[in-house]
Coordinates of N, CA, C and O in Angstrom, one line a residue:
X1 N 0.9 -1.2 0.0 CA 0.0 0.0 0.0 C 0.9 1.3 0.0 O 1.9 1.3 0.8
X2 N 0.5 2.2 -0.9 CA 1.3 3.5 -0.9 C 0.4 4.6 -0.3 O -0.8 4.7 -0.8
X3 N 0.9 5.3 0.6 CA 0.1 6.4 1.2 C 0.1 7.6 0.2 O 1.1 7.8 -0.4
X4 N -0.9 8.4 0.2 CA -1.0 9.6 -0.6 C 0.1 10.6 0.0 O 0.4 10.5 1.1
X5 N 0.5 11.5 -0.9 CA 1.4 12.5 -0.5 C 0.7 13.4 0.6 O -0.5 13.5 0.6
X6 N 1.5 14.0 1.3 CA 1.1 15.0 2.4 C 0.4 16.2 1.6 O 0.8 16.6 0.5
X7 N -0.7 16.7 2.1 CA -1.4 17.8 1.5 C -1.0 19.1 2.2 O -1.5 19.4 3.3
X8 N -0.1 19.9 1.6 CA 0.4 21.1 2.3 C -0.7 22.1 2.4 O -0.5 23.1 3.2
X9 N -1.8 22.0 1.8 CA -2.9 22.9 2.0 C -3.6 22.7 3.4 O -4.4 23.6 3.9
X10 N -3.4 21.6 4.0 CA -4.0 21.3 5.3 C -3.1 21.8 6.4 O -1.9 21.8 6.3
X11 N -3.7 22.4 7.4 CA -2.9 23.1 8.5 C -3.1 22.3 9.8 O -4.1 21.7 10.0
X12 N -2.1 22.5 10.6 CA -2.2 21.9 12.0 C -3.3 22.7 12.7 O -3.4 24.0 12.6
X13 N -4.1 22.1 13.5 CA -5.2 22.7 14.2 C -4.9 22.5 15.7 O -4.7 21.4 16.2
X14 N -4.8 23.7 16.4 CA -4.7 23.7 17.8 C -5.9 24.3 18.4 O -6.2 25.5 18.0
X15 N -6.7 23.6 19.2 CA -8.0 24.1 19.6 C -8.0 24.3 21.1 O -7.5 23.5 21.9
X16 N -8.6 25.3 21.6 CA -8.9 25.6 23.0 C -10.2 26.2 23.1 O -10.6 27.1 22.3
X17 N -11.0 25.9 24.1 CA -12.3 26.5 24.3 C -12.2 27.9 24.6 O -13.2 28.6 24.5
X18 N -11.1 28.5 24.9 CA -11.0 29.9 25.1 C -10.4 30.7 23.9 O -10.3 31.9 24.0
X19 N -10.1 30.0 22.9 CA -9.7 30.6 21.6 C -10.7 31.5 21.0 O -11.9 31.2 21.0
X20 N -10.4 32.5 20.3 CA -11.3 33.4 19.7 C -11.9 32.8 18.5 O -13.1 33.2 18.1
X21 N -11.3 31.8 17.9 CA -11.8 31.2 16.6 C -12.7 30.0 16.8 O -13.0 29.4 15.8
X22 N -13.0 29.7 18.1 CA -14.0 28.6 18.2 C -15.4 29.1 18.5 O -15.6 30.3 18.9
X23 N -16.4 28.3 18.2 CA -17.8 28.8 18.3 C -18.4 28.1 19.5 O -18.1 26.9 19.8
X24 N -19.2 28.9 20.3 CA -19.9 28.4 21.4 C -21.4 28.6 21.1 O -21.8 29.7 20.7
X25 N -22.1 27.5 21.3 CA -23.6 27.6 21.1 C -24.4 27.0 22.2 O -23.9 26.1 22.9
X26 N -25.6 27.4 22.4 CA -26.5 26.8 23.4 C -27.4 25.9 22.7 O -28.1 26.3 21.8
X27 N -27.5 24.7 23.2 CA -28.3 23.7 22.6 C -28.9 22.7 23.7 O -28.1 22.2 24.5
X28 N -30.2 22.5 23.7 CA -30.8 21.6 24.6 C -30.5 21.9 26.0 O -30.3 21.0 26.9
X29 N -30.3 23.2 26.4 CA -30.1 23.6 27.7 C -28.6 23.6 28.1 O -28.2 24.0 29.2
X30 N -27.7 23.1 27.1 CA -26.3 23.0 27.4 C -25.5 24.0 26.6 O -26.1 24.7 25.7
X31 N -24.2 24.0 26.8 CA -23.3 24.8 26.0 C -22.3 23.9 25.3 O -21.7 23.1 25.9
X32 N -22.3 24.0 24.0 CA -21.5 23.3 23.1 C -20.4 24.1 22.5 O -20.7 25.2 22.0
X33 N -19.1 23.7 22.6 CA -18.0 24.5 21.9 C -17.5 23.6 20.8 O -17.0 22.6 21.0
X34 N -17.6 24.2 19.6 CA -17.1 23.5 18.4 C -15.6 23.7 18.4 O -15.1 24.8 18.0
X35 N -14.8 22.7 18.7 CA -13.4 22.9 18.9 C -12.7 22.7 17.5 O -11.8 23.4 17.1
X36 N -13.1 21.6 16.8 CA -12.5 21.3 15.5 C -13.6 21.0 14.6 O -14.5 20.2 14.8
X37 N -13.6 21.7 13.4 CA -14.7 21.6 12.4 C -14.3 20.7 11.3 O -13.1 20.4 11.0
X38 N -15.3 20.3 10.5 CA -15.1 19.5 9.4 C -14.3 20.2 8.3 O -13.6 19.7 7.6
X39 N -14.5 21.6 8.3 CA -13.7 22.4 7.4 C -12.2 22.2 7.6 O -11.3 22.2 6.8
X40 N -11.8 22.0 8.9 CA -10.5 21.9 9.4 C -9.9 20.5 9.1 O -8.6 20.3 9.1
X41 N -10.8 19.5 9.1 CA -10.3 18.1 9.0 C -10.6 17.5 7.6 O -10.6 16.3 7.4
X42 N -10.9 18.4 6.6 CA -11.3 17.9 5.3 C -12.5 16.9 5.4 O -12.5 15.9 4.7
X43 N -13.4 17.2 6.3 CA -14.6 16.4 6.4 C -14.5 15.1 7.2 O -15.4 14.4 7.2
X44 N -13.4 14.8 7.7 CA -13.1 13.5 8.3 C -13.8 13.4 9.7 O -14.3 12.3 10.0
X45 N -13.8 14.4 10.5 CA -14.4 14.4 11.8 C -14.7 15.8 12.3 O -14.1 16.8 11.8
X46 N -15.4 15.9 13.3 CA -15.6 17.1 14.1 C -15.4 16.8 15.6 O -15.7 15.7 16.0
X47 N -15.0 17.7 16.4 CA -14.8 17.6 17.8 C -15.4 18.7 18.5 O -15.2 19.8 18.3
X48 N -16.3 18.3 19.4 CA -17.2 19.3 20.2 C -17.1 19.0 21.7 O -17.3 17.9 22.1
X49 N -16.9 20.1 22.4 CA -17.0 19.9 23.9 C -18.4 20.3 24.3 O -18.9 21.3 23.8
X50 N -19.0 19.4 25.1 CA -20.4 19.6 25.4 C -20.5 19.7 27.0 O -19.9 18.9 27.7
X51 N -21.1 20.8 27.4 CA -21.4 21.0 28.8 C -23.0 20.7 29.0 O -23.8 21.5 28.4
X52 N -23.3 19.7 29.7 CA -24.7 19.2 29.7 C -25.2 19.5 31.1 O -24.6 19.0 32.1
X53 N -26.3 20.3 31.3 CA -26.8 20.6 32.7 C -27.4 19.4 33.3 O -27.7 18.4 32.6
X54 N -27.6 19.4 34.6 CA -28.3 18.3 35.3 C -29.7 18.1 34.6 O -30.4 19.1 34.2
X55 N -30.0 16.9 34.3 CA -31.2 16.4 33.7 C -31.2 16.8 32.2 O -32.2 16.5 31.5
X56 N -30.2 17.3 31.6 CA -30.1 17.7 30.2 C -29.6 16.5 29.4 O -29.1 15.6 29.8
X57 N -29.9 16.7 28.1 CA -29.5 15.7 27.0 C -30.4 15.8 25.9 O -31.5 16.4 25.9
X58 N -30.0 15.2 24.7 CA -30.8 15.2 23.5 C -32.0 14.2 23.6 O -32.0 13.3 24.4
X59 N -33.0 14.4 22.7 CA -34.0 13.4 22.6 C -33.5 12.1 22.0 O -32.4 12.1 21.3
X60 N -34.2 11.0 22.0 CA -33.8 9.8 21.3 C -33.6 10.1 19.8 O -34.4 10.7 19.2
X61 N -32.6 9.5 19.3 CA -32.3 9.8 17.9 C -31.3 8.7 17.4 O -30.8 7.9 18.1
X62 N -31.0 8.7 16.1 CA -30.0 7.9 15.5 C -29.5 8.7 14.2 O -30.2 9.6 13.7
X63 N -28.3 8.3 13.8 CA -27.7 8.9 12.6 C -26.7 8.0 11.9 O -26.3 7.0 12.6
X64 N -26.5 8.3 10.7 CA -25.7 7.3 9.9 C -24.2 7.6 10.0 O -23.4 7.3 9.1
X65 N -23.7 8.2 11.1 CA -22.3 8.4 11.4 C -21.9 7.9 12.7 O -22.8 7.8 13.6
X66 N -20.6 7.7 12.9 CA -20.1 7.2 14.2 C -20.0 8.4 15.2 O -19.7 9.6 14.8
X67 N -20.3 8.2 16.5 CA -20.2 9.2 17.5 C -19.5 8.6 18.7 O -19.8 7.6 19.2
X68 N -18.5 9.3 19.2 CA -17.8 8.9 20.4 C -17.7 10.0 21.5 O -17.5 11.2 21.1
X69 N -17.9 9.7 22.6 CA -18.0 10.6 23.8 C -17.0 10.2 24.8 O -16.9 9.0 25.2
X70 N -16.2 11.1 25.3 CA -15.3 10.9 26.4 C -15.8 11.8 27.5 O -15.7 13.1 27.3
X71 N -16.2 11.3 28.6 CA -16.7 12.1 29.7 C -15.6 12.6 30.5 O -14.8 11.8 31.1
X72 N -15.5 13.9 30.7 CA -14.4 14.5 31.5 C -14.8 14.8 32.9 O -14.0 14.8 33.8
X73 N -16.1 15.2 33.1 CA -16.6 15.5 34.4 C -18.1 15.1 34.4 O -18.8 15.2 33.5
X74 N -18.5 14.6 35.6 CA -19.9 14.3 35.8 C -20.2 12.8 35.6 O -19.4 11.9 35.6
X75 N -21.5 12.6 35.4 CA -22.1 11.3 35.2 C -23.3 11.3 34.3 O -24.1 12.1 34.5
X76 N -23.3 10.5 33.3 CA -24.3 10.5 32.3 C -24.9 9.0 32.3 O -24.3 8.0 32.6
X77 N -26.2 9.0 31.9 CA -26.8 7.7 31.6 C -27.1 7.7 30.1 O -27.8 8.5 29.6
X78 N -26.4 6.8 29.4 CA -26.7 6.5 28.0 C -27.7 5.5 27.8 O -27.7 4.4 28.5
X79 N -28.7 5.7 27.0 CA -29.6 4.7 26.5 C -29.3 4.3 25.2 O -29.3 5.2 24.3
X80 N -28.9 3.1 24.9 CA -28.4 2.6 23.7 C -29.3 1.4 23.3 O -29.2 0.4 24.0
X81 N -30.0 1.5 22.2 CA -30.9 0.4 21.8 C -31.8 -0.1 22.9 O -32.1 -1.2 23.1
X82 N -32.3 0.9 23.7 CA -33.2 0.6 24.8 C -32.6 0.2 26.1 O -33.2 0.1 27.1
X83 N -31.2 -0.1 26.1 CA -30.6 -0.4 27.4 C -29.8 0.8 28.0 O -29.2 1.5 27.2
X84 N -29.9 0.9 29.3 CA -29.2 2.0 30.0 C -27.9 1.6 30.6 O -27.7 0.5 31.1
X85 N -26.9 2.5 30.3 CA -25.6 2.3 30.8 C -25.1 3.6 31.6 O -25.3 4.6 31.0
X86 N -24.6 3.5 32.8 CA -24.0 4.6 33.5 C -22.6 4.9 33.0 O -21.8 3.9 32.9
X87 N -22.2 6.1 32.8 CA -20.9 6.5 32.3 C -20.4 7.6 33.3 O -21.1 8.5 33.5
X88 N -19.2 7.4 33.7 CA -18.5 8.3 34.6 C -17.3 9.0 34.1 O -16.8 8.5 33.1
X89 N -16.9 10.0 34.7 CA -15.7 10.8 34.2 C -14.5 9.8 34.0 O -14.3 8.9 34.8
X90 N -13.9 9.9 32.9 CA -12.8 9.1 32.5 C -13.1 7.9 31.6 O -12.3 7.2 31.1
X91 N -14.4 7.8 31.3 CA -14.9 6.7 30.5 C -15.3 7.2 29.1 O -15.6 8.4 28.9
X92 N -15.1 6.3 28.1 CA -15.4 6.7 26.7 C -16.5 5.8 26.2 O -16.5 4.6 26.4
X93 N -17.4 6.3 25.4 CA -18.5 5.6 24.8 C -18.5 5.8 23.3 O -18.3 6.9 22.8
X94 N -18.6 4.6 22.5 CA -18.6 4.8 21.1 C -20.1 4.3 20.7 O -20.5 3.2 21.0
X95 N -20.8 5.2 20.0 CA -22.1 4.8 19.5 C -22.0 4.5 18.0 O -21.6 5.4 17.2
X96 N -22.2 3.2 17.6 CA -22.1 2.9 16.2 C -23.2 3.6 15.3 O -24.3 4.0 15.8
X97 N -22.9 3.8 14.1 CA -23.7 4.5 13.1 C -25.1 3.7 13.1 O -25.1 2.5 13.3
X98 N -26.2 4.4 13.0 CA -27.6 4.0 12.9 C -28.2 3.4 14.1 O -29.4 3.0 14.1
X99 N -27.5 3.3 15.3 CA -28.1 2.8 16.5 C -28.9 3.8 17.2 O -28.4 5.0 17.4
X100 N -30.1 3.5 17.6 CA -30.9 4.5 18.5 C -30.2 4.7 19.8 O -29.8 3.7 20.4
X101 N -30.1 6.0 20.2 CA -29.5 6.3 21.4 C -29.9 7.7 21.9 O -30.4 8.5 21.1
X102 N -29.6 8.0 23.2 CA -29.6 9.3 23.8 C -29.0 9.3 25.1 O -28.6 8.2 25.6
X103 N -28.7 10.4 25.7 CA -28.2 10.4 27.1 C -28.8 11.5 27.9 O -29.4 12.4 27.4
X104 N -28.6 11.3 29.2 CA -29.1 12.3 30.2 C -28.0 12.4 31.3 O -27.4 11.5 31.7
X105 N -27.9 13.7 31.8 CA -27.1 14.0 32.9 C -27.8 13.6 34.1 O -28.9 14.2 34.4
X106 N -27.4 12.6 34.8 CA -28.1 12.1 35.9 C -27.5 12.5 37.3 O -27.9 12.1 38.4
X107 N -26.6 13.5 37.3 CA -26.0 14.1 38.4 C -26.6 15.5 38.7 O -27.3 15.9 37.9
X108 N -26.2 16.0 39.9 CA -26.7 17.3 40.2 C -25.8 18.4 39.7 O -26.1 19.6 40.0
X109 N -24.7 18.0 39.1 CA -23.7 19.0 38.5 C -23.7 18.9 37.1 O -24.0 17.9 36.5
X110 N -23.3 20.0 36.4 CA -23.1 19.9 34.9 C -22.1 18.8 34.6 O -21.1 18.6 35.3
X111 N -22.3 18.1 33.5 CA -21.4 17.2 33.0 C -20.6 17.8 31.8 O -21.1 18.7 31.2
X112 N -19.4 17.4 31.6 CA -18.6 17.9 30.5 C -17.9 16.8 29.8 O -17.4 15.8 30.4
X113 N -18.1 16.7 28.5 CA -17.5 15.7 27.7 C -17.0 16.2 26.3 O -17.5 17.3 25.8
X114 N -16.2 15.4 25.7 CA -15.8 15.6 24.3 C -16.6 14.7 23.4 O -16.8 13.5 23.8
X115 N -17.1 15.1 22.3 CA -17.9 14.4 21.4 C -17.2 14.5 20.0 O -17.0 15.6 19.5
X116 N -16.8 13.3 19.4 CA -16.3 13.3 18.1 C -17.2 12.6 17.2 O -17.7 11.5 17.5
X117 N -17.6 13.2 16.1 CA -18.4 12.6 15.1 C -17.6 12.4 13.8 O -16.9 13.4 13.4
X118 N -17.7 11.2 13.2 CA -17.0 11.0 12.0 C -17.9 10.2 11.0 O -18.5 9.2 11.3
X119 N -18.0 10.8 9.8 CA -17.4 12.0 9.3 C -18.0 13.2 9.9 O -19.1 13.1 10.6
X120 N -17.5 14.4 9.6 CA -18.0 15.6 10.1 C -19.4 15.9 9.5 O -19.8 15.3 8.6
X121 N -20.0 16.9 10.1 CA -21.3 17.4 9.6 C -22.2 17.7 10.7 O -23.1 18.6 10.6
X122 N -22.1 17.1 11.8 CA -23.0 17.3 13.0 C -22.8 18.8 13.5 O -23.8 19.4 13.9
X123 N -21.7 19.3 13.4 CA -21.5 20.7 13.9 C -22.3 21.7 13.1 O -22.8 22.7 13.6
X124 N -22.4 21.3 11.7 CA -23.2 22.2 10.9 C -24.7 22.2 11.3 O -25.4 23.2 11.3
X125 N -25.2 21.1 11.6 CA -26.6 20.9 12.1 C -26.8 21.7 13.4 O -27.7 22.4 13.6
X126 N -25.9 21.5 14.3 CA -25.9 22.2 15.6 C -25.9 23.7 15.4 O -26.7 24.4 16.1
X127 N -25.1 24.2 14.5 CA -25.0 25.6 14.3 C -26.4 26.2 13.8 O -26.7 27.3 14.3
X128 N -27.1 25.4 13.1 CA -28.4 25.8 12.5 C -29.6 25.8 13.5 O -30.5 26.5 13.4
X129 N -29.5 24.9 14.5 CA -30.6 24.8 15.5 C -30.3 25.4 16.8 O -31.2 25.3 17.7
X130 N -29.1 25.9 17.0 CA -28.7 26.4 18.4 C -28.7 27.9 18.4 O -28.8 28.5 17.4
X131 N -28.4 28.4 19.6 CA -28.2 29.9 19.7 C -26.8 30.2 20.1 O -26.2 29.5 21.0
X132 N -26.2 31.1 19.3 CA -24.8 31.5 19.6 C -24.7 32.1 21.1 O -25.6 32.8 21.5
X133 N -23.6 31.8 21.7 CA -23.3 32.4 23.0 C -21.9 32.9 23.1 O -21.1 32.5 22.2
X134 N -21.5 33.7 24.1 CA -20.2 34.3 24.1 C -19.0 33.4 24.4 O -17.9 33.6 23.9
X135 N -19.3 32.4 25.3 CA -18.1 31.5 25.7 C -18.7 30.2 26.3 O -19.8 30.0 26.5
X136 N -17.6 29.3 26.5 CA -18.0 28.0 27.1 C -18.6 28.1 28.5 O -19.3 27.2 28.9
X137 N -18.4 29.2 29.2 CA -18.9 29.3 30.6 C -20.2 30.1 30.6 O -20.7 30.5 31.6
X138 N -20.7 30.5 29.4 CA -21.9 31.3 29.3 C -23.1 30.6 29.8 O -23.2 29.3 29.7
X139 N -24.1 31.3 30.3 CA -25.4 30.6 30.6 C -26.2 30.5 29.3 O -26.1 31.5 28.5
X140 N -26.9 29.5 29.1 CA -27.7 29.4 27.9 C -28.8 30.5 28.0 O -29.2 30.8 29.1
X141 N -29.3 30.9 26.8 CA -30.4 31.9 26.9 C -31.7 31.3 27.5 O -31.9 30.1 27.4
X142 N -32.4 32.1 28.2 CA -33.7 31.6 28.7 C -34.7 31.8 27.6 O -35.0 32.9 27.2
X143 N -35.2 30.6 27.2 CA -36.2 30.6 26.1 C -37.6 30.4 26.5 O -37.8 29.6 27.5
X144 N -38.5 31.1 25.9 CA -39.9 30.9 26.2 C -40.3 29.5 25.7 O -39.6 28.9 25.0
X145 N -41.5 29.0 26.1 CA -42.0 27.7 25.6 C -42.1 27.8 24.2 O -41.8 26.8 23.5
X146 N -42.6 28.9 23.6 CA -42.7 29.0 22.1 C -41.4 29.0 21.5 O -41.2 28.3 20.5
X147 N -40.4 29.6 22.0 CA -39.0 29.6 21.4 C -38.5 28.2 21.5 O -37.8 27.7 20.5
X148 N -38.7 27.5 22.6 CA -38.2 26.1 22.7 C -38.9 25.2 21.6 O -38.2 24.4 21.0
X149 N -40.2 25.4 21.5 CA -40.9 24.6 20.5 C -40.4 24.9 19.1 O -40.3 24.0 18.3
X150 N -40.1 26.2 18.8 CA -39.5 26.5 17.5 C -38.2 25.9 17.2 O -37.9 25.4 16.2
X151 N -37.3 25.8 18.3 CA -36.0 25.2 18.1 C -36.2 23.6 17.8 O -35.5 23.1 17.0
X152 N -37.1 23.0 18.6 CA -37.4 21.6 18.4 C -37.9 21.4 16.9 O -37.5 20.4 16.2
X153 N -38.8 22.2 16.5 CA -39.4 22.0 15.2 C -38.3 22.2 14.1 O -38.3 21.4 13.1
X154 N -37.4 23.2 14.3 CA -36.4 23.4 13.3 C -35.4 22.2 13.3 O -34.9 21.8 12.3
X155 N -35.1 21.6 14.5 CA -34.2 20.5 14.5 C -34.8 19.3 13.8 O -34.1 18.6 13.1
X156 N -36.1 19.1 14.1 CA -36.8 18.0 13.4 C -36.8 18.2 11.8 O -36.6 17.3 11.0
X157 N -37.0 19.5 11.4 CA -37.2 19.8 10.0 C -35.8 19.6 9.3 O -35.8 19.1 8.1
X158 N -34.7 19.9 9.9 CA -33.4 19.8 9.3 C -32.7 18.5 9.6 O -31.7 18.2 8.9
X159 N -33.2 17.6 10.4 CA -32.5 16.4 10.8 C -32.1 15.5 9.6 O -31.0 15.1 9.5
X160 N -33.1 15.2 8.7 CA -32.8 14.3 7.6 C -31.7 14.9 6.8 O -30.8 14.1 6.2
X161 N -31.7 16.1 6.5 CA -30.6 16.7 5.7 C -29.2 16.4 6.3 O -28.2 16.3 5.6
X162 N -29.2 16.3 7.7 CA -27.9 16.0 8.3 C -27.8 14.6 8.8 O -27.1 14.3 9.8
X163 N -28.5 13.7 8.0 CA -28.4 12.3 8.2 C -28.8 11.8 9.7 O -28.2 10.9 10.2
X164 N -29.8 12.5 10.2 CA -30.2 12.2 11.6 C -31.7 11.9 11.5 O -32.5 12.6 10.8
X165 N -32.2 11.1 12.4 CA -33.6 10.8 12.6 C -33.9 11.0 14.1 O -33.3 10.3 14.9
X166 N -34.8 11.9 14.4 CA -35.3 12.1 15.8 C -36.4 11.0 15.9 O -37.3 11.0 15.2
X167 N -36.2 10.2 17.0 CA -37.2 9.1 17.3 C -38.3 9.5 18.3 O -38.2 10.4 19.0

């Protein structure tokens, strides 16, 4: 096997949640920081830091890409194909493509984790359905019930375009 030549057009990416060039968004009551984008990885993957509030997490869903979570702080309960698994700081979970899943923060403190999706694209979906915030430690905006319903409707409307099915 012969490896392709190095692509000098690709750049080294150094990411920090405090860098000016990263995006912070509020989604599902949490704050997500897009650390590495698909644009930076030639579409190979995206890396997102997720701060999930107590009782927070996405609705049941599935998508046709791999998703891996490394829990840095807190405790989450993942529901994978209907079975629940507790995950604690220091543990990593890989969700295979197309498998139904969701997670909930089951602790009284915010949970913090890294989420890698491969190939990239999930960050684009998040950008379209979330609200921009100033930083990783920002409080999410307080949304009315109407605004929350609008965000959920937009998420459902765009899901298929981003290879996701809300269950």
